[in-house]
Tab-separated table of C-alpha atoms in Angstrom:
chain	number	residue	atom	x	y	z
A	1	MET	CA	-4.094	0.823	-16.487
A	2	THR	CA	-0.639	-0.071	-17.742
A	3	ARG	CA	1.001	-3.428	-17.181
A	4	ILE	CA	4.749	-3.385	-16.643
A	5	THR	CA	5.991	-6.234	-18.822
A	6	ARG	CA	9.441	-4.980	-19.708
A	7	ILE	CA	10.618	-5.502	-16.137
A	8	THR	CA	11.428	-9.192	-15.885
A	9	VAL	CA	12.678	-9.588	-12.374
A	10	ALA	CA	13.942	-13.348	-13.746
A	11	ALA	CA	-1.749	-13.085	9.738
A	12	LEU	CA	-4.977	-12.304	8.494
A	13	THR	CA	-6.637	-14.578	5.981
A	14	VAL	CA	-9.619	-14.087	3.670
A	15	SER	CA	-11.023	-17.181	1.966
A	16	LEU	CA	-13.481	-16.514	-0.836
A	17	VAL	CA	-15.119	-18.638	-3.513
A	18	ALA	CA	-15.824	-17.219	-6.949
A	19	ALA	CA	-16.375	-18.268	-10.523
A	20	ALA	CA	-13.753	-17.617	-13.137
A	21	ALA	CA	-14.759	-15.364	-15.981
A	22	PRO	CA	-14.039	-17.719	-18.882
A	23	ALA	CA	-16.211	-20.838	-19.126
A	24	VAL	CA	-14.517	-24.215	-19.162
A	25	ALA	CA	-15.863	-27.694	-19.577
A	26	SER	CA	-15.898	-28.898	-15.971
A	27	ALA	CA	-16.670	-27.144	-12.698
A	28	ARG	CA	-13.732	-27.099	-10.329
A	29	THR	CA	-12.290	-24.959	-7.560
A	30	ARG	CA	-9.116	-23.002	-8.244
A	31	THR	CA	-7.216	-21.388	-5.372
A	32	VAL	CA	-5.533	-18.011	-5.846
A	33	THR	CA	-3.119	-17.410	-2.995
A	34	ILE	CA	-1.853	-13.889	-2.336
A	35	SER	CA	0.594	-12.581	0.255
A	36	GLY	CA	2.360	-9.298	0.836
A	37	ALA	CA	1.650	-5.656	1.575
A	38	THR	CA	-0.544	-4.753	4.525
A	39	ALA	CA	-1.291	-1.346	2.968
A	40	SER	CA	-3.043	-2.870	-0.044
A	41	TYR	CA	-4.717	-5.668	1.919
A	42	PRO	CA	-8.002	-3.728	2.434
A	43	LEU	CA	-8.235	-2.903	-1.278
A	44	VAL	CA	-7.350	-6.376	-2.571
A	45	SER	CA	-9.764	-7.963	-0.097
A	46	LEU	CA	-12.595	-5.744	-1.327
A	47	LEU	CA	-11.743	-6.486	-4.956
A	48	ALA	CA	-11.671	-10.223	-4.307
A	49	GLN	CA	-15.000	-10.114	-2.479
A	50	ARG	CA	-16.593	-8.178	-5.334
A	51	TYR	CA	-15.154	-10.542	-7.929
A	52	VAL	CA	-16.717	-13.434	-6.039
A	53	LYS	CA	-20.112	-11.764	-5.900
A	54	LEU	CA	-20.275	-10.751	-9.551
A	55	HIS	CA	-19.390	-14.068	-11.131
A	56	PRO	CA	-21.563	-17.181	-11.439
A	57	LYS	CA	-20.853	-20.283	-9.420
A	58	LYS	CA	-19.272	-22.374	-12.116
A	59	ASP	CA	-15.510	-22.970	-12.022
A	60	LYS	CA	-15.064	-21.557	-8.552
A	61	ILE	CA	-12.092	-19.526	-7.389
A	62	ARG	CA	-11.029	-19.537	-3.765
A	63	PHE	CA	-8.928	-16.563	-2.685
A	64	LYS	CA	-6.563	-16.898	0.243
A	65	ILE	CA	-5.033	-13.520	1.120
A	66	THR	CA	-2.416	-13.102	3.830
A	67	GLN	CA	-0.425	-10.125	5.032
A	68	GLY	CA	3.234	-9.995	5.944
A	69	GLY	CA	4.784	-7.129	3.996
A	70	THR	CA	5.878	-6.492	0.426
A	71	THR	CA	9.236	-8.239	0.849
A	72	VAL	CA	7.490	-11.354	2.125
A	73	GLY	CA	5.102	-11.307	-0.842
A	74	ILE	CA	7.956	-10.911	-3.317
A	75	SER	CA	9.815	-13.833	-1.762
A	76	ASP	CA	6.684	-15.990	-1.693
A	77	VAL	CA	5.730	-15.416	-5.330
A	78	ALA	CA	9.283	-15.788	-6.603
A	79	SER	CA	9.593	-19.169	-4.883
A	80	GLY	CA	6.156	-20.356	-6.006
A	81	ARG	CA	4.617	-20.407	-2.532
A	82	VAL	CA	1.791	-18.088	-3.663
A	83	THR	CA	0.045	-17.229	-6.915
A	84	MET	CA	0.490	-13.475	-6.578
A	85	ALA	CA	2.130	-10.903	-4.328
A	86	ASP	CA	0.612	-7.671	-3.084
A	87	VAL	CA	3.305	-5.012	-3.474
A	88	SER	CA	3.208	-1.373	-2.351
A	89	ARG	CA	6.431	-0.086	-3.936
A	90	GLU	CA	8.077	0.203	-7.327
A	91	PRO	CA	10.326	-2.623	-8.590
A	92	ILE	CA	13.824	-2.356	-7.083
A	93	SER	CA	17.200	-3.794	-8.035
A	94	SER	CA	16.828	-6.878	-5.846
A	95	ASP	CA	13.733	-7.880	-7.866
A	96	PHE	CA	15.727	-8.247	-11.067
A	97	GLY	CA	16.501	-11.770	-12.157
A	98	LYS	CA	13.494	-13.313	-10.414
A	99	GLY	CA	11.187	-13.515	-13.432
A	100	LEU	CA	8.561	-11.273	-11.845
A	101	VAL	CA	5.926	-9.246	-13.683
A	102	PHE	CA	4.394	-6.183	-12.008
A	103	TYR	CA	0.748	-5.249	-12.736
A	104	PRO	CA	-0.265	-1.809	-11.390
A	105	ILE	CA	-3.757	-1.887	-9.874
A	106	ALA	CA	-4.059	1.425	-7.987
A	107	ARG	CA	-2.236	4.409	-6.546
A	108	TYR	CA	-2.261	5.731	-3.012
A	109	ALA	CA	-0.930	8.733	-1.084
A	110	ILE	CA	1.496	8.333	1.812
A	111	CYS	CA	0.478	10.707	4.585
A	112	VAL	CA	2.590	11.944	7.487
A	113	ILE	CA	0.470	11.582	10.607
A	114	THR	CA	0.499	12.957	14.135
A	115	ASN	CA	-1.710	12.463	17.155
A	116	SER	CA	-5.027	14.298	16.864
A	117	SER	CA	-4.139	16.340	19.948
A	118	ASN	CA	-1.020	17.577	18.146
A	119	PRO	CA	-2.309	18.827	14.757
A	120	VAL	CA	0.902	19.828	12.995
A	121	ALA	CA	-0.159	22.149	10.202
A	122	SER	CA	2.553	21.746	7.585
A	123	LEU	CA	6.128	20.532	7.236
A	124	THR	CA	8.686	21.616	4.683
A	125	GLN	CA	10.771	18.980	2.949
A	126	SER	CA	13.791	19.783	5.121
A	127	GLN	CA	11.737	19.637	8.312
A	128	LEU	CA	10.159	16.315	7.315
A	129	THR	CA	13.549	14.820	6.497
A	130	GLY	CA	15.045	16.177	9.695
A	131	VAL	CA	12.335	14.677	11.893
A	132	PHE	CA	12.430	11.186	10.407
A	133	THR	CA	16.230	10.974	10.099
A	134	GLY	CA	16.700	12.221	13.650
A	135	THR	CA	18.443	15.550	13.097
A	136	ILE	CA	15.378	17.330	14.497
A	137	LYS	CA	14.659	15.666	17.812
A	138	THR	CA	12.135	17.778	19.743
A	139	TRP	CA	8.802	19.395	19.099
A	140	SER	CA	10.128	22.714	20.383
A	141	GLU	CA	12.719	22.724	17.596
A	142	LEU	CA	9.942	22.459	15.021
A	143	ALA	CA	7.849	25.105	16.761
A	144	SER	CA	10.777	27.526	16.844
A	145	ASP	CA	11.265	26.846	13.130
A	146	GLY	CA	7.807	28.220	12.412
A	147	VAL	CA	5.669	25.056	12.357
A	148	SER	CA	2.184	25.851	13.633
A	149	GLY	CA	-0.347	23.589	15.327
A	150	ILE	CA	2.154	21.908	17.645
A	151	THR	CA	0.918	21.222	21.166
A	152	ALA	CA	3.281	18.354	22.059
A	153	THR	CA	6.399	18.980	24.097
A	154	GLY	CA	9.620	17.080	24.621
A	155	PRO	CA	11.197	14.521	22.265
A	156	ILE	CA	9.564	13.567	18.978
A	157	SER	CA	8.600	9.882	18.990
A	158	VAL	CA	9.155	8.609	15.446
A	159	VAL	CA	7.128	5.570	14.397
A	160	THR	CA	7.984	3.638	11.252
A	161	ARG	CA	7.421	0.261	9.579
A	162	THR	CA	9.588	-2.817	9.609
A	163	SER	CA	12.040	-3.294	6.733
A	164	VAL	CA	9.716	-5.668	4.818
A	165	ALA	CA	7.165	-2.898	4.218
A	166	GLY	CA	6.876	-1.543	0.697
A	167	VAL	CA	5.293	1.626	2.062
A	168	LEU	CA	8.536	2.298	3.940
A	169	THR	CA	10.527	1.977	0.716
A	170	SER	CA	8.121	4.311	-1.090
A	171	PHE	CA	8.140	6.768	1.819
A	172	LYS	CA	11.925	6.993	1.789
A	173	THR	CA	12.037	7.392	-1.991
A	174	LEU	CA	9.215	9.899	-2.370
A	175	LEU	CA	9.221	11.929	0.843
A	176	LEU	CA	12.547	11.346	2.588
A	177	GLU	CA	14.958	12.199	-0.223
A	178	GLY	CA	16.133	8.584	-0.320
A	179	LYS	CA	17.366	8.704	3.280
A	180	SER	CA	16.723	6.167	6.037
A	181	VAL	CA	14.508	6.591	9.067
A	182	GLU	CA	16.439	7.029	12.302
A	183	LYS	CA	17.493	3.762	13.951
A	184	SER	CA	15.818	4.590	17.266
A	185	ALA	CA	12.357	4.830	15.667
A	186	THR	CA	9.670	2.443	16.862
A	187	GLU	CA	8.983	-0.181	14.180
A	188	GLU	CA	5.480	-1.558	13.595
A	189	ALA	CA	4.602	-4.596	11.490
A	190	THR	CA	1.434	-3.218	9.850
A	191	GLU	CA	-0.154	0.062	8.858
A	192	GLY	CA	-2.873	-0.465	11.416
A	193	LEU	CA	-0.355	-0.925	14.220
A	194	GLU	CA	1.608	2.152	13.153
A	195	LYS	CA	-1.570	4.206	13.126
A	196	GLN	CA	-2.535	2.916	16.585
A	197	ALA	CA	0.929	3.771	17.918
A	198	VAL	CA	0.558	7.364	16.738
A	199	LYS	CA	-3.052	7.533	17.890
A	200	GLY	CA	-1.995	6.497	21.395
A	201	ASN	CA	0.990	8.835	21.792
A	202	PRO	CA	0.618	12.661	21.703
A	203	ALA	CA	4.337	13.008	20.914
A	204	ALA	CA	4.362	10.546	18.006
A	205	ILE	CA	4.733	11.020	14.258
A	206	GLY	CA	4.525	8.388	11.539
A	207	PHE	CA	3.278	7.681	8.015
A	208	VAL	CA	0.433	5.624	6.563
A	209	SER	CA	-1.621	5.435	3.371
A	210	ASN	CA	-4.440	7.908	2.836
A	211	TYR	CA	-6.910	5.032	3.383
A	212	GLN	CA	-5.913	4.844	7.041
A	213	VAL	CA	-6.189	8.629	7.414
A	214	GLU	CA	-9.673	8.636	5.894
A	215	LEU	CA	-10.769	6.090	8.496
A	216	GLY	CA	-10.097	8.777	11.120
A	217	GLY	CA	-8.356	8.881	14.471
A	218	VAL	CA	-5.137	10.675	13.470
A	219	HIS	CA	-4.122	13.991	11.940
A	220	ALA	CA	-2.413	14.294	8.537
A	221	ALA	CA	0.112	17.110	8.227
A	222	LYS	CA	0.503	19.003	4.985
A	223	ILE	CA	3.788	18.613	3.121
A	224	GLY	CA	5.025	21.843	1.622
A	225	SER	CA	1.544	23.292	2.302
A	226	VAL	CA	-0.093	20.554	0.176
A	227	THR	CA	-2.787	18.428	1.806
A	228	CYS	CA	-2.424	14.659	1.747
A	229	ASP	CA	-5.705	13.589	0.211
A	230	LYS	CA	-7.094	12.010	-2.938
A	231	ALA	CA	-7.777	15.304	-4.696
A	232	GLU	CA	-4.211	16.585	-4.342
A	233	ALA	CA	-2.803	13.166	-5.204
A	234	ILE	CA	-4.859	12.995	-8.389
A	235	SER	CA	-3.883	16.553	-9.344
A	236	GLY	CA	-0.200	15.690	-9.005
A	237	ALA	CA	0.403	18.381	-6.398
A	238	TYR	CA	1.059	15.999	-3.524
A	239	PRO	CA	4.567	14.500	-3.761
A	240	GLY	CA	4.013	11.236	-1.898
A	241	VAL	CA	1.967	9.150	-4.334
A	242	ALA	CA	2.919	5.488	-4.813
A	243	ARG	CA	1.466	2.432	-6.574
A	244	PHE	CA	0.000	-0.870	-5.530
A	245	TYR	CA	0.905	-3.848	-7.726
A	246	GLU	CA	-0.133	-7.427	-8.147
A	247	VAL	CA	3.022	-9.379	-8.960
A	248	THR	CA	3.254	-12.802	-10.571
A	249	HIS	CA	6.120	-15.144	-11.395
A	250	HIS	CA	6.286	-14.700	-15.169
A	251	ASP	CA	3.119	-13.576	-16.971
A	252	ALA	CA	-0.109	-14.148	-15.082
A	253	THR	CA	-2.109	-17.132	-16.297
A	254	GLY	CA	-5.383	-18.863	-15.462
A	255	ALA	CA	-7.356	-17.557	-12.506
A	256	ALA	CA	-4.690	-14.976	-11.651
A	257	ARG	CA	-4.892	-13.525	-15.158
A	258	TRP	CA	-8.703	-13.435	-15.019
A	259	PHE	CA	-8.656	-11.573	-11.712
A	260	ILE	CA	-6.024	-9.060	-12.825
A	261	SER	CA	-7.823	-8.466	-16.118
A	262	TRP	CA	-11.062	-7.868	-14.225
A	263	ILE	CA	-9.308	-5.283	-12.030
A	264	GLU	CA	-7.864	-3.581	-15.114
A	265	HIS	CA	-11.109	-3.388	-17.103
A	266	SER	CA	-14.130	-3.714	-14.816
A	267	ARG	CA	-16.234	-0.727	-13.826
A	268	ALA	CA	-17.034	-2.523	-10.588
A	269	ALA	CA	-13.338	-2.749	-9.756
A	270	ALA	CA	-12.808	0.897	-10.719
A	271	LYS	CA	-15.616	1.923	-8.381
A	272	ILE	CA	-13.939	0.156	-5.471
A	273	ILE	CA	-10.562	1.700	-6.272
A	274	ASP	CA	-12.071	5.171	-6.608
A	275	SER	CA	-13.831	4.869	-3.251
A	276	ARG	CA	-10.647	5.441	-1.203
A	277	TRP	CA	-7.742	4.947	-3.575
A	278	ILE	CA	-6.710	6.268	-7.001
A	279	THR	CA	-6.816	4.526	-10.371
A	280	ALA	CA	-3.445	3.286	-11.575
């Protein structure tokens, strides 16, 4: 894994207790607070739980992990409200000048999803862009353009994430040609809520990480005839592959550095990442 050091950018809660890797003279509890991306929350929670289990009970670490979106995490860590931020997008211009350091911990695929009763087979780049920007408005338009698997009729119901979501930024950059999602789209605060919105509406379309797709309940459309799954993401064939980062204010130190280093070098951490995500 590669740490990005050249970029100096000058809810739900999990509370865990763990020992720090290095030994120090006195036993004490250190709290690592993390806020940010909902997409990486399942992964970071699993990593924190495993870190707790594998380390002895001296010099305990308590993890407090909250969701809220990448933008919230960036704001929190830059202002010192949390130790680290969970981030699901690449550094952007607004990060510069905040003294932030981005540590890549995993990659993930962004899948375009439809209701299981409406198993859209494959979308071209132009069709995907047209649907999410609002120039293609009905399912019949897509069907007449040669898209197979469509059973829905009437208007396409586009579901997206709120502006604080890093997955939204990555989706626009990687799969939407840098364009914005149509203003009339339904906005959801978390990946789980976006998935549920699509799951409950036969006419809906949205996007989530491959982790949510693997949990079942929705259909993932191919993009340019390439399946959205781990194998195609690893091969480089699937275009919508983004990174998860842990972000600190200046270089990580103390318990934050121990945890990040463990993620970067531990086989146990790699096993968790490989279970549903992709190594960084």
